[in-house]
CSV table of C-alpha atoms and ligand atoms in Angstrom, one decimal:
chain,number,residue,atom,x,y,z
A,1,MET,CA,0.7,0.1,-0.4
A,2,THR,CA,0.9,3.0,-0.9
A,3,ALA,CA,0.9,6.6,-0.6
A,4,GLU,CA,-1.8,7.4,-3.1
A,5,SER,CA,-4.0,3.9,-1.3
A,6,VAL,CA,-4.9,5.9,2.0
A,7,THR,CA,-8.7,6.2,1.4
A,8,PRO,CA,-11.6,5.5,2.8
A,9,VAL,CA,-13.5,1.7,2.5
A,10,PRO,CA,-16.5,3.7,0.8
A,11,ARG,CA,-19.9,1.1,3.1
A,12,SER,CA,-21.5,-0.9,0.3
A,13,GLY,CA,-25.0,-0.1,2.1
A,14,ILE,CA,-24.7,-3.7,2.3
A,15,HIS,CA,-24.2,-5.2,5.9
A,16,ARG,CA,-23.7,-8.7,7.3
A,17,GLU,CA,-22.9,-9.3,10.9
A,18,ALA,CA,-19.4,-10.2,12.0
A,19,PRO,CA,-18.8,-13.1,13.9
A,20,PRO,CA,-18.2,-12.3,17.7
A,21,ALA,CA,-14.7,-13.6,17.2
A,22,VAL,CA,-14.2,-11.1,14.1
A,23,THR,CA,-15.9,-8.2,16.4
A,24,ALA,CA,-13.4,-8.9,19.7
A,25,MET,CA,-10.4,-9.2,17.4
A,26,VAL,CA,-11.2,-5.8,16.0
A,27,ARG,CA,-11.7,-4.1,19.6
A,28,LEU,CA,-7.8,-5.2,20.8
A,29,ILE,CA,-7.1,-3.8,17.4
A,30,ARG,CA,-9.2,-0.5,18.1
A,31,ASP,CA,-8.7,-0.2,21.8
A,32,ALA,CA,-4.4,-0.7,21.1
A,33,TRP,CA,-4.6,1.9,17.7
A,34,ALA,CA,-6.1,4.8,20.1
A,35,LYS,CA,-2.8,5.0,22.8
A,36,ALA,CA,-0.6,4.3,19.3
A,37,GLU,CA,-1.7,7.6,17.4
A,38,PRO,CA,-0.3,9.8,19.3
A,39,GLN,CA,3.3,8.7,18.6
A,40,ILE,CA,2.2,8.4,14.7
A,41,PRO,CA,5.2,10.7,12.8
A,42,GLU,CA,8.1,7.9,15.3
A,43,ILE,CA,5.9,4.8,13.8
A,44,SER,CA,6.0,6.1,9.9
A,45,GLN,CA,10.1,6.3,10.9
A,46,PHE,CA,10.5,3.2,12.6
A,47,PHE,CA,8.4,1.0,10.2
A,48,TYR,CA,10.1,3.1,7.2
A,49,GLY,CA,13.8,2.5,8.4
A,50,MET,CA,12.3,-1.3,9.1
A,51,LEU,CA,10.9,-2.6,6.0
A,52,PHE,CA,13.9,-0.4,4.4
A,53,THR,CA,16.2,-3.4,6.0
A,54,LEU,CA,13.8,-6.4,5.9
A,55,ALA,CA,12.8,-5.7,1.7
A,56,PRO,CA,15.1,-3.5,0.7
A,57,ALA,CA,13.5,-3.5,-2.8
A,58,THR,CA,10.6,-1.7,-1.8
A,59,ARG,CA,12.4,2.0,-0.9
A,60,ASP,CA,11.7,2.3,-5.2
A,61,PHE,CA,8.0,2.3,-4.9
A,62,PHE,CA,8.4,5.3,-3.1
A,63,PRO,CA,9.1,8.5,-3.4
A,64,ILE,CA,12.8,9.7,-3.3
A,65,ASN,CA,11.4,13.0,-1.1
A,66,MET,CA,10.0,10.9,2.0
A,67,GLU,CA,9.4,14.0,3.8
A,68,VAL,CA,5.7,14.1,1.3
A,69,GLN,CA,4.3,10.2,2.1
A,70,ARG,CA,5.3,11.0,6.1
A,71,GLY,CA,2.7,9.1,8.1
A,72,ARG,CA,0.0,8.2,5.2
A,73,LEU,CA,0.9,4.5,3.8
A,74,VAL,CA,0.7,3.3,7.7
A,75,ARG,CA,-2.4,6.1,8.5
A,76,ALA,CA,-3.7,3.8,5.6
A,77,LEU,CA,-2.4,0.4,6.9
A,78,VAL,CA,-4.5,0.6,10.1
A,79,HIS,CA,-7.5,2.4,8.4
A,80,VAL,CA,-8.3,-1.1,6.7
A,81,VAL,CA,-6.9,-3.1,9.5
A,82,GLN,CA,-9.7,-1.6,11.4
A,83,MET,CA,-12.4,-2.5,9.5
A,84,VAL,CA,-11.8,-6.6,9.3
A,85,ASP,CA,-15.5,-7.0,10.3
A,86,ARG,CA,-17.2,-5.1,7.6
A,87,PRO,CA,-15.9,-7.5,4.7
A,88,ASP,CA,-19.0,-7.2,2.7
A,89,ASP,CA,-16.8,-3.4,1.7
A,90,LEU,CA,-13.5,-4.3,2.5
A,91,VAL,CA,-13.1,-7.6,-0.3
A,92,PRO,CA,-14.1,-5.4,-3.1
A,93,PHE,CA,-11.5,-2.0,-2.0
A,94,LEU,CA,-8.6,-4.9,-0.8
A,95,ARG,CA,-9.1,-6.6,-4.3
A,96,GLN,CA,-9.0,-3.4,-6.8
A,97,LEU,CA,-6.2,-2.4,-4.0
A,98,GLY,CA,-4.0,-6.2,-5.1
A,99,ARG,CA,-4.4,-5.8,-8.6
A,100,ASP,CA,-3.3,-1.9,-8.7
A,101,HIS,CA,-0.3,-3.0,-6.4
A,102,ARG,CA,0.6,-4.5,-9.4
A,103,LYS,CA,2.1,-1.8,-11.1
A,104,PHE,CA,4.9,-1.4,-7.9
A,105,GLY,CA,6.1,-5.1,-9.1
A,106,VAL,CA,4.6,-6.2,-5.1
A,107,VAL,CA,5.3,-9.0,-3.9
A,108,SER,CA,4.5,-12.3,-1.5
A,109,LYS,CA,8.4,-11.1,0.5
A,110,HIS,CA,6.8,-7.4,0.5
A,111,TYR,CA,4.0,-7.6,2.5
A,112,GLU,CA,5.4,-9.8,5.2
A,113,ALA,CA,8.0,-7.0,5.2
A,114,VAL,CA,4.8,-4.2,5.9
A,115,GLY,CA,3.4,-6.8,7.9
A,116,THR,CA,6.4,-7.1,10.3
A,117,ALA,CA,7.3,-4.1,9.9
A,118,LEU,CA,4.6,-2.9,10.8
A,119,LEU,CA,3.6,-5.4,14.6
A,120,ALA,CA,7.3,-3.5,15.4
A,121,SER,CA,6.5,-0.5,15.2
A,122,LEU,CA,3.6,-0.7,17.4
A,123,LYS,CA,5.6,-2.9,19.5
A,124,LYS,CA,8.1,-1.0,20.1
A,125,HIS,CA,5.8,2.1,21.0
A,126,LEU,CA,2.9,0.8,22.7
A,127,GLY,CA,4.9,-0.7,24.6
A,128,PRO,CA,4.8,-4.5,26.8
A,129,ALA,CA,2.5,-3.0,29.1
A,130,GLU,CA,-0.4,-2.8,26.0
A,131,TRP,CA,1.8,-4.2,23.5
A,132,THR,CA,-0.1,-8.7,25.0
A,133,PRO,CA,0.2,-12.1,23.6
A,134,GLU,CA,-3.9,-11.5,22.7
A,135,VAL,CA,-3.4,-8.0,20.9
A,136,GLU,CA,-0.3,-9.2,18.7
A,137,ARG,CA,-2.1,-12.0,17.6
A,138,ALA,CA,-5.4,-9.7,16.3
A,139,TRP,CA,-3.2,-6.7,15.0
A,140,ALA,CA,-1.4,-10.0,13.1
A,141,GLU,CA,-4.6,-11.7,12.1
A,142,ALA,CA,-6.1,-8.9,10.6
A,143,TYR,CA,-3.3,-7.9,8.5
A,144,THR,CA,-3.1,-11.3,7.4
A,145,ILE,CA,-6.5,-11.3,6.0
A,146,ILE,CA,-5.6,-8.2,4.1
A,147,ALA,CA,-2.3,-9.5,2.7
A,148,ARG,CA,-4.3,-12.3,1.2
A,149,SER,CA,-7.4,-10.2,-0.8
A,150,MET,CA,-5.1,-8.1,-1.6
A,151,GLN,CA,-2.3,-11.0,-3.4
A,152,GLU,CA,-5.6,-13.8,-4.6
A,153,ALA,CA,-7.1,-10.3,-6.5
A,154,ALA,CA,-3.6,-9.8,-7.9
A,155,ALA,CA,-3.0,-13.3,-8.3
A,156,ALA,CA,-5.8,-12.9,-10.6
A,157,ASP,CA,-5.9,-9.9,-13.0
A,158,ASP,CA,-4.6,-10.7,-16.5
A,159,ASN,CA,-4.1,-7.6,-17.4
A,160,PRO,CA,-1.0,-6.2,-18.0
A,161,ALA,CA,0.3,-3.6,-14.6
A,162,SER,CA,0.7,-0.9,-15.7
A,163,TRP,CA,0.2,1.2,-19.2
A,164,SER,CA,2.3,2.9,-20.9
A,165,ALA,CA,0.2,7.0,-22.9
A,166,THR,CA,2.1,10.1,-24.2
A,167,VAL,CA,0.1,13.5,-23.8
A,168,ALA,CA,-1.2,14.1,-27.0
A,169,GLU,CA,-2.6,16.8,-25.9
A,170,HIS,CA,-1.7,19.6,-22.7
A,171,ARG,CA,-4.4,22.5,-23.0
A,172,ARG,CA,-5.2,25.2,-19.7
A,173,LEU,CA,-8.5,26.0,-19.5
A,174,SER,CA,-7.7,28.1,-16.6
A,175,TRP,CA,-5.2,29.6,-14.7
A,176,ASP,CA,-5.4,26.1,-11.6
A,177,LEU,CA,-7.4,23.9,-15.1
A,178,ALA,CA,-6.3,22.0,-17.3
A,179,LEU,CA,-6.9,19.4,-19.9
A,180,VAL,CA,-4.4,17.0,-20.5
A,181,ARG,CA,-5.6,14.4,-23.3
A,182,LEU,CA,-3.2,11.2,-24.0
A,183,GLU,CA,-2.5,8.3,-26.7
A,184,PRO,CA,-1.7,5.5,-24.7
A,185,ASP,CA,0.9,2.2,-25.7
A,186,GLN,CA,-1.9,-0.8,-25.5
A,187,ARG,CA,-5.6,0.3,-25.4
A,188,VAL,CA,-6.5,0.5,-21.8
A,189,PRO,CA,-9.1,-1.6,-20.8
A,190,PHE,CA,-11.1,0.9,-18.5
A,191,GLN,CA,-15.4,1.9,-18.3
A,192,ALA,CA,-17.1,5.0,-18.2
A,193,GLY,CA,-17.2,6.3,-14.8
A,194,GLN,CA,-13.9,4.8,-13.5
A,195,TYR,CA,-10.4,6.0,-12.5
A,196,VAL,CA,-6.7,5.3,-12.9
A,197,SER,CA,-3.6,5.7,-11.2
A,198,VAL,CA,-1.4,8.0,-12.9
A,199,GLU,CA,3.0,9.0,-12.8
A,200,VAL,CA,4.4,11.7,-14.4
A,201,PRO,CA,7.3,11.5,-14.7
A,202,GLN,CA,7.6,15.9,-13.6
A,203,ARG,CA,6.5,13.3,-9.8
A,204,PRO,CA,8.1,10.8,-9.8
A,205,ARG,CA,6.1,7.3,-7.9
A,206,LEU,CA,3.9,9.9,-6.9
A,207,TRP,CA,1.0,8.4,-8.2
A,208,ARG,CA,-2.8,10.0,-7.7
A,209,TYR,CA,-5.7,8.8,-9.3
A,210,MET,CA,-7.3,10.5,-12.3
A,211,SER,CA,-10.7,10.0,-14.1
A,212,PRO,CA,-10.7,9.8,-17.5
A,213,ALA,CA,-13.1,12.0,-19.3
A,214,ASN,CA,-15.0,10.1,-22.0
A,215,ALA,CA,-15.9,7.2,-22.8
A,216,PRO,CA,-13.5,4.5,-24.1
A,217,ARG,CA,-13.0,5.8,-27.5
A,218,GLU,CA,-11.7,3.6,-31.1
A,219,ASP,CA,-8.4,5.0,-31.3
A,220,GLY,CA,-8.3,4.6,-27.4
A,221,SER,CA,-7.2,8.3,-26.7
A,222,ILE,CA,-7.8,9.2,-22.8
A,223,GLU,CA,-8.2,12.8,-21.8
A,224,PHE,CA,-8.5,13.9,-18.1
A,225,HIS,CA,-9.2,17.3,-16.5
A,226,VAL,CA,-6.7,17.9,-13.6
A,227,ARG,CA,-7.5,20.8,-10.9
A,228,ALA,CA,-3.2,22.2,-9.3
A,229,VAL,CA,-4.7,22.8,-5.0
A,230,ASP,CA,-3.0,24.1,-3.2
A,231,GLY,CA,0.4,23.0,-1.9
A,232,GLY,CA,0.2,19.8,-4.3
A,233,TRP,CA,2.7,18.0,-5.6
A,234,VAL,CA,1.3,17.1,-8.3
A,235,SER,CA,-1.5,18.1,-9.6
A,236,ARG,CA,0.1,21.2,-9.8
A,237,ALA,CA,3.6,20.1,-11.6
A,238,ILE,CA,0.4,17.9,-14.3
A,239,VAL,CA,-0.6,21.8,-14.4
A,240,SER,CA,2.0,23.8,-15.1
A,241,HIS,CA,4.7,21.6,-16.5
A,242,THR,CA,3.6,18.6,-18.5
A,243,GLN,CA,4.1,19.3,-22.2
A,244,GLN,CA,3.2,17.1,-25.7
A,245,GLY,CA,5.8,13.9,-25.8
A,246,ASP,CA,5.5,13.3,-21.6
A,247,VAL,CA,5.3,9.9,-21.2
A,248,TRP,CA,2.2,9.2,-18.0
A,249,ARG,CA,1.8,5.9,-17.1
A,250,PHE,CA,-1.1,3.9,-15.2
A,251,GLY,CA,-2.2,1.1,-13.4
A,252,PRO,CA,-5.4,-0.6,-13.7
A,253,PRO,CA,-8.7,0.8,-14.4
A,254,LEU,CA,-11.0,0.7,-11.1
A,255,GLY,CA,-13.5,2.4,-9.2
A,256,ARG,CA,-17.6,1.5,-8.5
A,257,LEU,CA,-19.8,4.8,-10.7
A,258,SER,CA,-21.4,3.8,-13.6
A,259,VAL,CA,-25.0,3.7,-15.2
A,260,ASP,CA,-27.2,0.1,-14.9
A,261,ARG,CA,-28.9,1.5,-18.3
A,262,GLU,CA,-31.3,-2.0,-17.4
A,263,SER,CA,-32.4,-1.3,-13.9
A,264,GLY,CA,-35.6,0.8,-15.0
A,265,ARG,CA,-34.2,3.4,-12.2
A,266,ASP,CA,-33.7,7.5,-13.5
A,267,VAL,CA,-29.9,8.5,-12.3
A,268,LEU,CA,-29.2,11.3,-11.1
A,269,MET,CA,-25.5,12.7,-10.6
A,270,VAL,CA,-24.1,15.2,-8.2
A,271,ALA,CA,-20.9,16.6,-9.6
A,272,GLY,CA,-18.1,19.0,-8.0
A,273,GLY,CA,-15.3,20.4,-10.1
A,274,THR,CA,-13.5,17.5,-11.5
A,275,GLY,CA,-15.7,15.8,-10.1
A,276,VAL,CA,-17.5,16.1,-13.7
A,277,ALA,CA,-15.3,14.0,-15.5
A,278,PRO,CA,-16.7,10.3,-14.4
A,279,MET,CA,-20.2,11.9,-15.2
A,280,GLN,CA,-19.5,13.2,-18.4
A,281,SER,CA,-17.1,10.1,-19.7
A,282,MET,CA,-21.0,7.7,-18.3
A,283,LEU,CA,-23.2,10.8,-20.1
A,284,ASP,CA,-20.7,10.4,-23.1
A,285,GLU,CA,-20.8,6.2,-23.4
A,286,LEU,CA,-24.5,7.0,-22.6
A,287,ALA,CA,-24.9,9.3,-25.9
A,288,GLN,CA,-24.1,6.4,-28.2
A,289,TRP,CA,-27.4,4.8,-27.8
A,290,GLY,CA,-30.4,6.1,-28.5
A,291,GLU,CA,-32.9,5.2,-25.0
A,292,ASN,CA,-31.6,5.2,-21.5
A,293,PRO,CA,-32.4,5.8,-18.3
A,294,LYS,CA,-33.4,9.6,-16.8
A,295,VAL,CA,-30.0,11.5,-16.2
A,296,ARG,CA,-30.4,14.2,-13.9
A,297,LEU,CA,-27.2,15.9,-13.2
A,298,PHE,CA,-26.2,18.3,-9.8
A,299,TYR,CA,-23.1,20.4,-10.8
A,300,GLY,CA,-21.1,22.5,-8.9
A,301,GLY,CA,-18.7,24.8,-7.4
A,302,HIS,CA,-18.2,27.6,-5.6
A,303,THR,CA,-18.7,30.9,-8.3
A,304,ARG,CA,-20.1,30.5,-12.1
A,305,GLU,CA,-16.6,30.1,-13.3
A,306,ASP,CA,-15.7,26.7,-11.4
A,307,LEU,CA,-17.9,25.2,-13.7
A,308,TYR,CA,-15.5,25.2,-16.7
A,309,ASN,CA,-17.4,22.1,-18.1
A,310,LEU,CA,-21.0,23.6,-18.1
A,311,GLU,CA,-21.5,24.6,-22.1
A,312,ASN,CA,-20.6,21.0,-23.0
A,313,LEU,CA,-23.0,19.5,-21.0
A,314,ARG,CA,-25.5,21.9,-21.9
A,315,ALA,CA,-25.0,21.2,-25.3
A,316,LEU,CA,-24.3,17.1,-24.9
A,317,ALA,CA,-28.5,17.7,-23.1
A,318,SER,CA,-29.5,20.3,-25.6
A,319,THR,CA,-29.4,16.4,-28.8
A,320,ASN,CA,-30.3,14.0,-25.2
A,321,PRO,CA,-33.9,14.4,-23.8
A,322,TRP,CA,-32.9,12.6,-20.9
A,323,LEU,CA,-30.3,13.9,-20.3
A,324,THR,CA,-31.1,17.8,-17.6
A,325,VAL,CA,-27.9,19.5,-16.8
A,326,THR,CA,-28.4,21.9,-13.2
A,327,PRO,CA,-25.7,24.5,-12.3
A,328,VAL,CA,-25.3,25.0,-9.1
A,329,VAL,CA,-23.5,27.5,-7.5
A,330,GLU,CA,-22.4,29.3,-3.6
A,331,GLN,CA,-22.0,32.8,-4.9
A,332,GLY,CA,-21.5,34.4,-6.6
A,333,PRO,CA,-23.7,35.6,-10.1
A,334,GLY,CA,-25.7,32.4,-11.2
A,335,LEU,CA,-26.7,31.3,-14.6
A,336,VAL,CA,-30.2,30.7,-16.2
A,337,GLY,CA,-32.0,27.7,-14.6
A,338,CYS,CA,-28.8,27.8,-12.0
A,339,GLU,CA,-29.0,26.5,-8.3
A,340,GLN,CA,-27.7,28.9,-5.1
A,341,GLY,CA,-26.2,26.9,-3.2
A,342,THR,CA,-24.0,24.0,-1.9
A,343,LEU,CA,-24.6,20.9,-3.5
A,344,ALA,CA,-26.4,19.3,-0.6
A,345,GLU,CA,-28.2,21.5,0.0
A,346,ALA,CA,-29.3,22.5,-3.5
A,347,ILE,CA,-30.8,18.4,-4.0
A,348,THR,CA,-32.0,18.2,-1.3
A,349,ARG,CA,-33.9,20.8,-1.5
A,350,HIS,CA,-36.2,18.0,-4.2
A,351,GLY,CA,-36.5,15.3,-1.7
A,352,ALA,CA,-34.9,11.7,-1.0
A,353,TRP,CA,-34.4,11.5,-4.4
A,354,PRO,CA,-36.6,8.2,-3.9
A,355,LYS,CA,-36.6,7.1,-7.5
A,356,HIS,CA,-32.8,7.4,-8.5
A,357,ASP,CA,-29.7,5.7,-8.1
A,358,VAL,CA,-27.4,8.6,-6.4
A,359,LEU,CA,-23.9,9.0,-8.3
A,360,VAL,CA,-21.6,11.7,-6.7
A,361,SER,CA,-18.0,12.3,-7.3
A,362,GLY,CA,-15.9,15.2,-6.3
A,363,SER,CA,-13.1,16.7,-3.5
A,364,PRO,CA,-14.5,15.3,-0.1
A,365,ALA,CA,-15.7,17.8,1.5
A,366,MET,CA,-18.6,17.7,-1.0
A,367,ILE,CA,-18.8,13.8,-0.7
A,368,ARG,CA,-19.4,13.8,2.5
A,369,ALA,CA,-21.3,16.6,3.0
A,370,THR,CA,-22.8,15.4,0.2
A,371,VAL,CA,-23.7,11.4,1.4
A,372,SER,CA,-24.5,12.8,4.9
A,373,ARG,CA,-26.7,15.9,3.9
A,374,MET,CA,-28.7,13.2,1.8
A,375,LEU,CA,-28.7,10.9,4.6
A,376,VAL,CA,-30.6,12.4,6.1
A,377,ALA,CA,-32.9,14.0,3.4
A,378,GLY,CA,-34.0,9.8,4.2
A,379,THR,CA,-32.0,8.6,0.8
A,380,ALA,CA,-30.9,4.7,1.5
A,381,LEU,CA,-27.3,4.0,1.7
A,382,ASP,CA,-27.2,1.6,0.0
A,383,GLN,CA,-29.3,4.5,-4.0
A,384,ILE,CA,-25.6,5.5,-3.8
A,385,ARG,CA,-22.0,5.7,-5.2
A,386,TYR,CA,-19.1,7.1,-5.0
A,387,ASP,CA,-15.8,6.4,-5.1
A,388,PRO,CA,-13.3,6.9,-1.9
A,389,PHE,CA,-11.5,10.4,-1.5
A,390,THR,CA,-8.1,10.6,-0.1
A,391,ILE,CA,-7.4,11.3,3.5
A,392,ASP,CA,-4.9,12.6,5.2
B,1,FAD,C1,-11.0,8.5,-7.0
B,1,FAD,C2,-10.3,9.7,-7.5
B,1,FAD,C3,-10.2,10.6,-8.4
B,1,FAD,C4,-9.7,10.9,-9.1
B,1,FAD,N1,-9.6,11.8,-10.4
B,1,FAD,C5,-9.6,13.8,-10.3
B,1,FAD,C6,-9.7,14.2,-11.5
B,1,FAD,O1,-10.0,13.5,-12.4
B,1,FAD,N2,-8.8,15.6,-11.6
B,1,FAD,C7,-8.3,16.6,-10.2
B,1,FAD,O2,-7.7,16.8,-11.2
B,1,FAD,N3,-7.8,15.1,-9.7
B,1,FAD,C8,-8.8,13.9,-9.1
B,1,FAD,N4,-8.9,13.3,-7.8
B,1,FAD,C9,-8.0,14.1,-6.8
B,1,FAD,C10,-6.0,14.0,-7.2
B,1,FAD,O3,-6.4,12.7,-7.1
B,1,FAD,C11,-5.2,13.7,-6.4
B,1,FAD,O4,-5.5,13.9,-4.9
B,1,FAD,C12,-5.4,15.5,-6.6
B,1,FAD,O5,-4.7,15.9,-7.7
B,1,FAD,C13,-3.9,16.9,-5.2
B,1,FAD,O6,-3.3,15.7,-5.6
B,1,FAD,P1,-1.5,16.8,-4.8
B,1,FAD,O7,0.0,15.9,-5.0
B,1,FAD,O8,-1.4,17.1,-6.2
B,1,FAD,O9,-1.9,16.8,-3.4
B,1,FAD,P2,-1.0,16.4,-2.1
B,1,FAD,O10,0.2,17.0,-2.8
B,1,FAD,O11,-1.2,15.0,-1.8
B,1,FAD,O12,-1.4,17.4,-1.4
B,1,FAD,C14,-1.7,18.6,-1.4
B,1,FAD,C15,-2.6,19.0,-0.4
B,1,FAD,O13,-4.3,19.0,-0.9
B,1,FAD,C16,-5.2,18.6,-0.1
B,1,FAD,N5,-5.7,17.9,-1.0
B,1,FAD,C17,-6.1,16.6,-1.5
B,1,FAD,N6,-6.4,15.6,-2.8
B,1,FAD,C18,-7.2,16.8,-2.5
B,1,FAD,C19,-8.6,17.1,-3.6
B,1,FAD,N7,-8.9,16.4,-4.9
B,1,FAD,N8,-9.2,18.1,-2.9
B,1,FAD,C20,-8.6,19.1,-2.3
B,1,FAD,N9,-7.9,18.9,-1.5
B,1,FAD,C21,-6.9,18.1,-1.7
B,1,FAD,C22,-4.2,18.1,0.8
B,1,FAD,O14,-5.0,17.9,1.7
B,1,FAD,C23,-3.2,18.6,1.1
B,1,FAD,O15,-3.6,19.6,2.6
B,1,FAD,C24,-8.7,12.1,-7.8
B,1,FAD,C25,-8.8,11.3,-7.2
B,1,FAD,C26,-9.5,10.1,-6.4
B,1,FAD,C27,-9.7,9.6,-5.1
């Protein structure tokens, strides 16, 4: 697990009761972590020292400057370990993560080394009073479940471990936003709505997730919309320094956003900022069919200038009667047909959307706000889908 995998696991809404032994195991893990967490900088430092001693090859999976990495991997590992009582949510996520990690050349002994280093650093920092044999057994069992799921999924994947693609176009849409079109050497087998991890030559080994903004094309080309976030290592490099001819690497396609054309249910799409990219990809795909479910897209930003893709979406809606696009702005003057407020406010003003499948995409804060407000408004959790978001 590396930097970009610091992600809360999305909840499926399906909840099998965990067996009592698993519940007890998770309680031991959580209690120990509550005591260890304040020491995360020291734990991380010890963890990496031990990992690179046990398995020196793993050093190549991480950026040269380990400052960027800080406590991310340890936090990601602990987050996942604490979820072993939610196998319905965790296992599909781990399987994706396992496939994604093939791009590093991760093998079984690396998983062992990560487990050993994690347990040793917790043991050292918690001390014998807290790190009892029972606690150690709980962590070891949980980590084994995780490592096994990831390795099984990796072994079952016949696709290439990664793909290369050449930048054919880099266009600034605004000071902090760029459209990048790439031509992969080999077709990337993504489906509309999925995302991939990306490595760019300006920031080696700092993989970040990006969502193709188009449906799969005959020529295999892929477009991304990239927004430079404040203090962002990778996004700023892409927006400011990407050049035609740069070679990027992609991991395998991942993600749960899709439209089921056969379900008979209508679709509510909620997109903030560049979260509109996977929605555009799915709409692009739907536009190839004559008949579709009704799709209502709420596309939001702070001001109207943030809605960089609105014209394209409106053009698509003008020729596809199943699509309605509603812009939403938080501040300043609106637009024709525009709603005011946050996306969460705008959507819930229309009720609970009981007959819709709901797809949400955007920044971590926007996803959190939208999903929680919809739940309060009465939307069922299993109606809503979103992909994991990064935490810091
Ligand atoms: C499933 C998925 C799909 C994504 N698709 C896209 C996409 O199509 N286009 C795109 O531009 N980005 C997308 N992202 C976000 C992207 O992966 C990176 O997180 C983002 O570009 C920041 O990376 P960085 O290295 O520049 O910032 P970092 O150096 O990792 O972080 C710098 C600072 O920015 C904050 N930050 C990190 N990510 C975000 C974020 N998404 N929004 C606001 N603040 C953030 C951090 O908290 C930190 O304070 C996607 C993320 C996920 C999880």
